[in-house]
PDB file of C-alpha atoms in Angstrom:
ATOM      1  CA  MET O  25       7.023 -12.452 -63.779  1.00 30.00           C
ATOM      2  CA  ALA O  26      10.403 -11.996 -62.097  1.00 36.00           C
ATOM      3  CA  ILE O  27       9.367  -8.526 -60.994  1.00 35.00           C
ATOM      4  CA  GLU O  28       6.234  -9.955 -59.374  1.00 41.00           C
ATOM      5  CA  GLY O  29       8.338 -12.531 -57.504  1.00 43.00           C
ATOM      6  CA  THR O  30      10.699  -9.809 -56.328  1.00 51.00           C
ATOM      7  CA  GLY O  31       7.743  -7.731 -55.102  1.00 60.00           C
ATOM      8  CA  VAL O  32       6.334 -10.639 -53.136  1.00 64.00           C
ATOM      9  CA  SER O  33       9.778 -11.344 -51.732  1.00 85.00           C
ATOM     10  CA  GLU O  34      10.241  -7.717 -50.636  1.00 90.00           C
ATOM     11  CA  LEU O  35       6.775  -7.680 -49.105  1.00 92.00           C
ATOM     12  CA  ALA O  36       7.441 -10.910 -47.207  1.00 93.00           C
ATOM     13  CA  THR O  37      10.766  -9.537 -45.993  1.00 93.00           C
ATOM     14  CA  ARG O  38       9.175  -6.335 -44.650  1.00 95.00           C
ATOM     15  CA  TYR O  39       6.490  -8.263 -42.792  1.00 96.00           C
ATOM     16  CA  SER O  40       8.910 -10.875 -41.427  1.00 95.00           C
ATOM     17  CA  ILE O  41      11.226  -8.141 -40.111  1.00 95.00           C
ATOM     18  CA  ALA O  42       8.271  -6.384 -38.453  1.00 96.00           C
ATOM     19  CA  LEU O  43       7.193  -9.635 -36.781  1.00 97.00           C
ATOM     20  CA  PHE O  44      10.758 -10.360 -35.696  1.00 97.00           C
ATOM     21  CA  GLU O  45      11.063  -6.937 -34.076  1.00 96.00           C
ATOM     22  CA  LEU O  46       7.704  -7.357 -32.304  1.00 96.00           C
ATOM     23  CA  ALA O  47       8.661 -10.810 -31.054  1.00 97.00           C
ATOM     24  CA  ASP O  48      12.037  -9.509 -29.899  1.00 96.00           C
ATOM     25  CA  GLU O  49      10.416  -6.622 -28.000  1.00 97.00           C
ATOM     26  CA  ASN O  50       8.017  -9.071 -26.330  1.00 96.00           C
ATOM     27  CA  LYS O  51      10.800 -11.583 -25.607  1.00 96.00           C
ATOM     28  CA  ALA O  52       8.859 -14.167 -27.602  1.00 96.00           C
ATOM     29  CA  LEU O  53      11.309 -15.052 -30.397  1.00 96.00           C
ATOM     30  CA  ASP O  54      11.265 -18.795 -29.707  1.00 96.00           C
ATOM     31  CA  GLN O  55       7.531 -18.923 -29.054  1.00 97.00           C
ATOM     32  CA  VAL O  56       6.728 -17.175 -32.349  1.00 97.00           C
ATOM     33  CA  ALA O  57       9.276 -19.354 -34.161  1.00 96.00           C
ATOM     34  CA  GLY O  58       7.518 -22.453 -32.820  1.00 95.00           C
ATOM     35  CA  ASP O  59       4.160 -21.052 -33.923  1.00 96.00           C
ATOM     36  CA  LEU O  60       5.495 -20.350 -37.406  1.00 96.00           C
ATOM     37  CA  VAL O  61       7.080 -23.779 -37.752  1.00 93.00           C
ATOM     38  CA  ALA O  62       3.731 -25.343 -36.809  1.00 94.00           C
ATOM     39  CA  LEU O  63       1.889 -23.097 -39.275  1.00 95.00           C
ATOM     40  CA  LYS O  64       4.417 -23.934 -41.998  1.00 92.00           C
ATOM     41  CA  GLN O  65       3.745 -27.631 -41.397  1.00 91.00           C
ATOM     42  CA  ILE O  66      -0.012 -27.090 -41.531  1.00 94.00           C
ATOM     43  CA  LEU O  67       0.353 -25.201 -44.822  1.00 93.00           C
ATOM     44  CA  ALA O  68       2.532 -27.981 -46.245  1.00 88.00           C
ATOM     45  CA  GLU O  69      -0.027 -30.637 -45.323  1.00 90.00           C
ATOM     46  CA  SER O  70      -3.194 -28.827 -46.422  1.00 92.00           C
ATOM     47  CA  ALA O  71      -3.816 -28.052 -50.081  1.00 92.00           C
ATOM     48  CA  ASP O  72      -7.093 -26.377 -49.059  1.00 94.00           C
ATOM     49  CA  LEU O  73      -5.301 -23.975 -46.727  1.00 94.00           C
ATOM     50  CA  ARG O  74      -2.699 -23.177 -49.407  1.00 93.00           C
ATOM     51  CA  ARG O  75      -5.549 -22.374 -51.818  1.00 94.00           C
ATOM     52  CA  LEU O  76      -7.203 -20.201 -49.180  1.00 93.00           C
ATOM     53  CA  VAL O  77      -4.104 -18.072 -48.564  1.00 93.00           C
ATOM     54  CA  ARG O  78      -3.373 -17.670 -52.277  1.00 93.00           C
ATOM     55  CA  SER O  79      -6.901 -17.063 -53.571  1.00 92.00           C
ATOM     56  CA  PRO O  80      -7.770 -13.492 -54.552  1.00 91.00           C
ATOM     57  CA  VAL O  81     -11.477 -14.374 -54.820  1.00 93.00           C
ATOM     58  CA  ILE O  82     -11.971 -15.337 -51.173  1.00 93.00           C
ATOM     59  CA  SER O  83     -12.945 -12.246 -49.196  1.00 93.00           C
ATOM     60  CA  ARG O  84     -10.556 -10.792 -46.644  1.00 91.00           C
ATOM     61  CA  ALA O  85     -13.143 -11.468 -43.908  1.00 93.00           C
ATOM     62  CA  ASP O  86     -13.465 -15.138 -44.882  1.00 93.00           C
ATOM     63  CA  GLN O  87      -9.682 -15.520 -45.079  1.00 94.00           C
ATOM     64  CA  GLY O  88      -9.341 -13.887 -41.660  1.00 93.00           C
ATOM     65  CA  ARG O  89     -11.966 -16.131 -40.070  1.00 94.00           C
ATOM     66  CA  ALA O  90     -10.476 -19.280 -41.604  1.00 94.00           C
ATOM     67  CA  MET O  91      -6.956 -18.380 -40.485  1.00 95.00           C
ATOM     68  CA  ALA O  92      -8.207 -17.513 -36.979  1.00 95.00           C
ATOM     69  CA  ALA O  93      -9.817 -20.956 -36.740  1.00 95.00           C
ATOM     70  CA  VAL O  94      -6.622 -22.667 -37.938  1.00 95.00           C
ATOM     71  CA  LEU O  95      -4.505 -20.673 -35.477  1.00 95.00           C
ATOM     72  CA  ASP O  96      -6.882 -21.392 -32.575  1.00 95.00           C
ATOM     73  CA  ARG O  97      -6.727 -25.084 -33.347  1.00 94.00           C
ATOM     74  CA  ALA O  98      -2.920 -24.941 -33.548  1.00 93.00           C
ATOM     75  CA  GLU O  99      -2.891 -23.107 -30.181  1.00 95.00           C
ATOM     76  CA  VAL O 100      -0.454 -20.409 -31.317  1.00 96.00           C
ATOM     77  CA  SER O 101       0.458 -17.383 -29.225  1.00 96.00           C
ATOM     78  CA  ASP O 102      -1.609 -14.215 -29.155  1.00 96.00           C
ATOM     79  CA  LEU O 103       1.180 -12.268 -30.876  1.00 97.00           C
ATOM     80  CA  THR O 104       1.211 -14.701 -33.788  1.00 97.00           C
ATOM     81  CA  LYS O 105      -2.603 -14.635 -34.020  1.00 96.00           C
ATOM     82  CA  ARG O 106      -2.650 -10.846 -34.130  1.00 96.00           C
ATOM     83  CA  PHE O 107       0.118 -10.735 -36.728  1.00 97.00           C
ATOM     84  CA  ILE O 108      -1.559 -13.274 -39.034  1.00 96.00           C
ATOM     85  CA  GLY O 109      -4.861 -11.428 -38.500  1.00 95.00           C
ATOM     86  CA  LEU O 110      -3.216  -8.220 -39.700  1.00 96.00           C
ATOM     87  CA  VAL O 111      -1.715 -10.035 -42.674  1.00 95.00           C
ATOM     88  CA  ALA O 112      -5.176 -11.369 -43.580  1.00 94.00           C
ATOM     89  CA  LYS O 113      -6.795  -7.955 -43.062  1.00 94.00           C
ATOM     90  CA  ASN O 114      -4.225  -6.391 -45.412  1.00 95.00           C
ATOM     91  CA  ARG O 115      -4.809  -9.159 -48.013  1.00 94.00           C
ATOM     92  CA  ARG O 116      -1.204 -10.325 -47.797  1.00 94.00           C
ATOM     93  CA  LEU O 117      -1.729 -14.003 -46.965  1.00 94.00           C
ATOM     94  CA  PHE O 118      -0.372 -14.926 -50.403  1.00 94.00           C
ATOM     95  CA  ALA O 119       3.099 -13.996 -49.061  1.00 94.00           C
ATOM     96  CA  LEU O 120       2.710 -15.864 -45.748  1.00 95.00           C
ATOM     97  CA  GLU O 121       5.143 -18.671 -46.589  1.00 93.00           C
ATOM     98  CA  GLY O 122       7.819 -16.110 -47.459  1.00 93.00           C
ATOM     99  CA  MET O 123       7.134 -14.264 -44.207  1.00 96.00           C
ATOM    100  CA  ILE O 124       7.588 -17.476 -42.239  1.00 95.00           C
ATOM    101  CA  GLU O 125      10.836 -18.298 -44.066  1.00 90.00           C
ATOM    102  CA  GLY O 126      12.124 -14.755 -43.559  1.00 92.00           C
ATOM    103  CA  TYR O 127      11.428 -14.804 -39.824  1.00 94.00           C
ATOM    104  CA  LEU O 128      13.060 -18.204 -39.328  1.00 90.00           C
ATOM    105  CA  ALA O 129      16.070 -17.197 -41.454  1.00 87.00           C
ATOM    106  CA  GLU O 130      16.588 -14.010 -39.428  1.00 91.00           C
ATOM    107  CA  LEU O 131      16.350 -15.941 -36.159  1.00 93.00           C
ATOM    108  CA  ALA O 132      18.904 -18.470 -37.429  1.00 88.00           C
ATOM    109  CA  ARG O 133      21.208 -15.686 -38.665  1.00 87.00           C
ATOM    110  CA  ARG O 134      21.073 -13.939 -35.307  1.00 91.00           C
ATOM    111  CA  ARG O 135      21.966 -17.186 -33.543  1.00 90.00           C
ATOM    112  CA  GLY O 136      24.813 -17.956 -35.929  1.00 86.00           C
ATOM    113  CA  GLU O 137      23.026 -20.990 -37.317  1.00 87.00           C
ATOM    114  CA  VAL O 138      23.130 -22.202 -40.893  1.00 85.00           C
ATOM    115  CA  THR O 139      20.059 -23.832 -42.406  1.00 85.00           C
ATOM    116  CA  ALA O 140      20.577 -26.600 -44.935  1.00 88.00           C
ATOM    117  CA  GLN O 141      17.934 -28.051 -47.240  1.00 90.00           C
ATOM    118  CA  VAL O 142      18.332 -31.820 -47.584  1.00 92.00           C
ATOM    119  CA  THR O 143      16.294 -33.587 -50.257  1.00 94.00           C
ATOM    120  CA  SER O 144      16.507 -37.367 -50.312  1.00 93.00           C
ATOM    121  CA  ALA O 145      14.918 -40.113 -52.371  1.00 91.00           C
ATOM    122  CA  GLN O 146      13.464 -41.694 -49.221  1.00 92.00           C
ATOM    123  CA  PRO O 147      12.858 -40.361 -45.706  1.00 91.00           C
ATOM    124  CA  LEU O 148      16.095 -40.301 -43.716  1.00 91.00           C
ATOM    125  CA  SER O 149      16.394 -42.345 -40.545  1.00 92.00           C
ATOM    126  CA  ASP O 150      17.433 -40.609 -37.341  1.00 91.00           C
ATOM    127  CA  ALA O 151      20.942 -42.073 -37.685  1.00 94.00           C
ATOM    128  CA  GLN O 152      21.250 -40.860 -41.295  1.00 93.00           C
ATOM    129  CA  LEU O 153      19.997 -37.409 -40.340  1.00 91.00           C
ATOM    130  CA  ALA O 154      22.496 -37.228 -37.467  1.00 92.00           C
ATOM    131  CA  ALA O 155      25.305 -38.225 -39.848  1.00 92.00           C
ATOM    132  CA  VAL O 156      24.307 -35.462 -42.296  1.00 91.00           C
ATOM    133  CA  VAL O 157      24.172 -32.891 -39.467  1.00 91.00           C
ATOM    134  CA  ASP O 158      27.602 -33.996 -38.188  1.00 92.00           C
ATOM    135  CA  ALA O 159      29.153 -33.834 -41.664  1.00 90.00           C
ATOM    136  CA  LEU O 160      27.710 -30.373 -42.326  1.00 89.00           C
ATOM    137  CA  LYS O 161      28.752 -29.104 -38.909  1.00 89.00           C
ATOM    138  CA  ALA O 162      32.316 -30.297 -39.547  1.00 89.00           C
ATOM    139  CA  SER O 163      32.301 -28.675 -43.004  1.00 85.00           C
ATOM    140  CA  ILE O 164      30.659 -25.373 -42.080  1.00 82.00           C
ATOM    141  CA  GLY O 165      31.946 -24.994 -38.538  1.00 80.00           C
ATOM    142  CA  SER O 166      28.719 -23.690 -37.023  1.00 80.00           C
ATOM    143  CA  LYS O 167      25.408 -24.995 -35.769  1.00 86.00           C
ATOM    144  CA  VAL O 168      23.342 -26.498 -38.577  1.00 88.00           C
ATOM    145  CA  LEU O 169      19.571 -26.725 -38.822  1.00 84.00           C
ATOM    146  CA  ILE O 170      18.155 -29.159 -41.356  1.00 87.00           C
ATOM    147  CA  ASN O 171      14.994 -28.851 -43.448  1.00 85.00           C
ATOM    148  CA  THR O 172      14.257 -32.194 -45.041  1.00 88.00           C
ATOM    149  CA  SER O 173      12.107 -33.147 -47.987  1.00 89.00           C
ATOM    150  CA  VAL O 174      11.597 -36.304 -50.022  1.00 90.00           C
ATOM    151  CA  ASP O 175      11.737 -36.523 -53.822  1.00 92.00           C
ATOM    152  CA  PRO O 176      11.424 -40.116 -55.095  1.00 91.00           C
ATOM    153  CA  ALA O 177      12.552 -38.922 -58.554  1.00 92.00           C
ATOM    154  CA  LEU O 178      16.109 -38.747 -57.167  1.00 93.00           C
ATOM    155  CA  ILE O 179      16.086 -42.590 -57.217  1.00 92.00           C
ATOM    156  CA  GLY O 180      18.746 -42.680 -54.488  1.00 92.00           C
ATOM    157  CA  GLY O 181      21.222 -40.412 -52.735  1.00 90.00           C
ATOM    158  CA  MET O 182      20.469 -36.822 -51.748  1.00 94.00           C
ATOM    159  CA  ILE O 183      20.858 -33.169 -52.580  1.00 94.00           C
ATOM    160  CA  VAL O 184      22.153 -30.858 -49.848  1.00 93.00           C
ATOM    161  CA  LYS O 185      21.886 -27.071 -50.249  1.00 92.00           C
ATOM    162  CA  PHE O 186      23.320 -24.606 -47.747  1.00 86.00           C
ATOM    163  CA  GLY O 187      24.181 -21.009 -48.374  1.00 78.00           C
ATOM    164  CA  SER O 188      25.314 -20.697 -51.962  1.00 83.00           C
ATOM    165  CA  ARG O 189      26.612 -24.268 -52.075  1.00 88.00           C
ATOM    166  CA  MET O 190      24.956 -27.453 -53.292  1.00 92.00           C
ATOM    167  CA  VAL O 191      26.124 -31.053 -53.118  1.00 91.00           C
ATOM    168  CA  ASP O 192      24.195 -33.408 -55.381  1.00 93.00           C
ATOM    169  CA  THR O 193      24.888 -37.121 -54.866  1.00 91.00           C
ATOM    170  CA  SER O 194      21.589 -38.291 -56.306  1.00 92.00           C
ATOM    171  CA  VAL O 195      21.443 -41.310 -58.591  1.00 92.00           C
ATOM    172  CA  ARG O 196      19.308 -39.279 -61.008  1.00 91.00           C
ATOM    173  CA  THR O 197      22.110 -36.735 -61.497  1.00 92.00           C
ATOM    174  CA  LYS O 198      24.732 -39.461 -61.879  1.00 91.00           C
ATOM    175  CA  LEU O 199      22.601 -41.171 -64.538  1.00 91.00           C
ATOM    176  CA  ASN O 200      22.082 -37.854 -66.350  1.00 91.00           C
ATOM    177  CA  LYS O 201      25.858 -37.218 -66.367  1.00 92.00           C
ATOM    178  CA  LEU O 202      26.504 -40.726 -67.661  1.00 90.00           C
ATOM    179  CA  GLN O 203      23.927 -40.230 -70.392  1.00 91.00           C
ATOM    180  CA  LEU O 204      25.553 -36.923 -71.443  1.00 91.00           C
ATOM    181  CA  ALA O 205      29.005 -38.505 -71.435  1.00 89.00           C
ATOM    182  CA  MET O 206      27.775 -41.348 -73.627  1.00 89.00           C
ATOM    183  CA  LYS O 207      26.167 -38.923 -76.083  1.00 89.00           C
ATOM    184  CA  ALA O 208      29.355 -36.842 -76.210  1.00 86.00           C
ATOM    185  CA  SER O 209      31.438 -39.918 -76.967  1.00 82.00           C
ATOM    186  CA  GLY O 210      29.083 -40.966 -79.737  1.00 76.00           C
ATOM    187  CA  GLY O 211      27.576 -43.871 -77.877  1.00 62.00           C
ATOM    188  CA  SER O 212      23.847 -44.487 -77.861  1.00 58.00           C
ATOM    189  CA  VAL O 213      21.698 -44.522 -74.809  1.00 53.00           C
TER     190      VAL O 213
END
């Protein structure tokens, strides 16, 4: 299983680097990045589209037509349409999310930006998000991009991951630590 994941990761990396180089040659790095962010959002919101890109039983022609329709509706650039068309033709749509992440990560790396994943129990307000960005910028010392997600199971607080570091201030983790401490001391929970 781990080998399969590594293979998909390597495949996604190769494709994302190829797209990055094409976009760079065409001076369309930001345009393609915007297209990919929009496509990432569409994938996140549509379970049907996620099934389409991952399904080995849907023909390559049907996958290509469906993706072309999605891309037309999203009004993405011609370069992005041609790239996704090639990915569909080569039956590699299952690695599309990794390709998107790889492209965006390379663009951020080139710009000296750090991307942080912030998971909170509830959606963050604009003021809270700004405070997180400011705190990370002060800690890291470079421009910070934030990817946010919501996990109600955290109960409260948030988990912030950037680079190889993670800060977990969630209520769920604090309760788990308290429970472990009580068990270790012989108390009952």
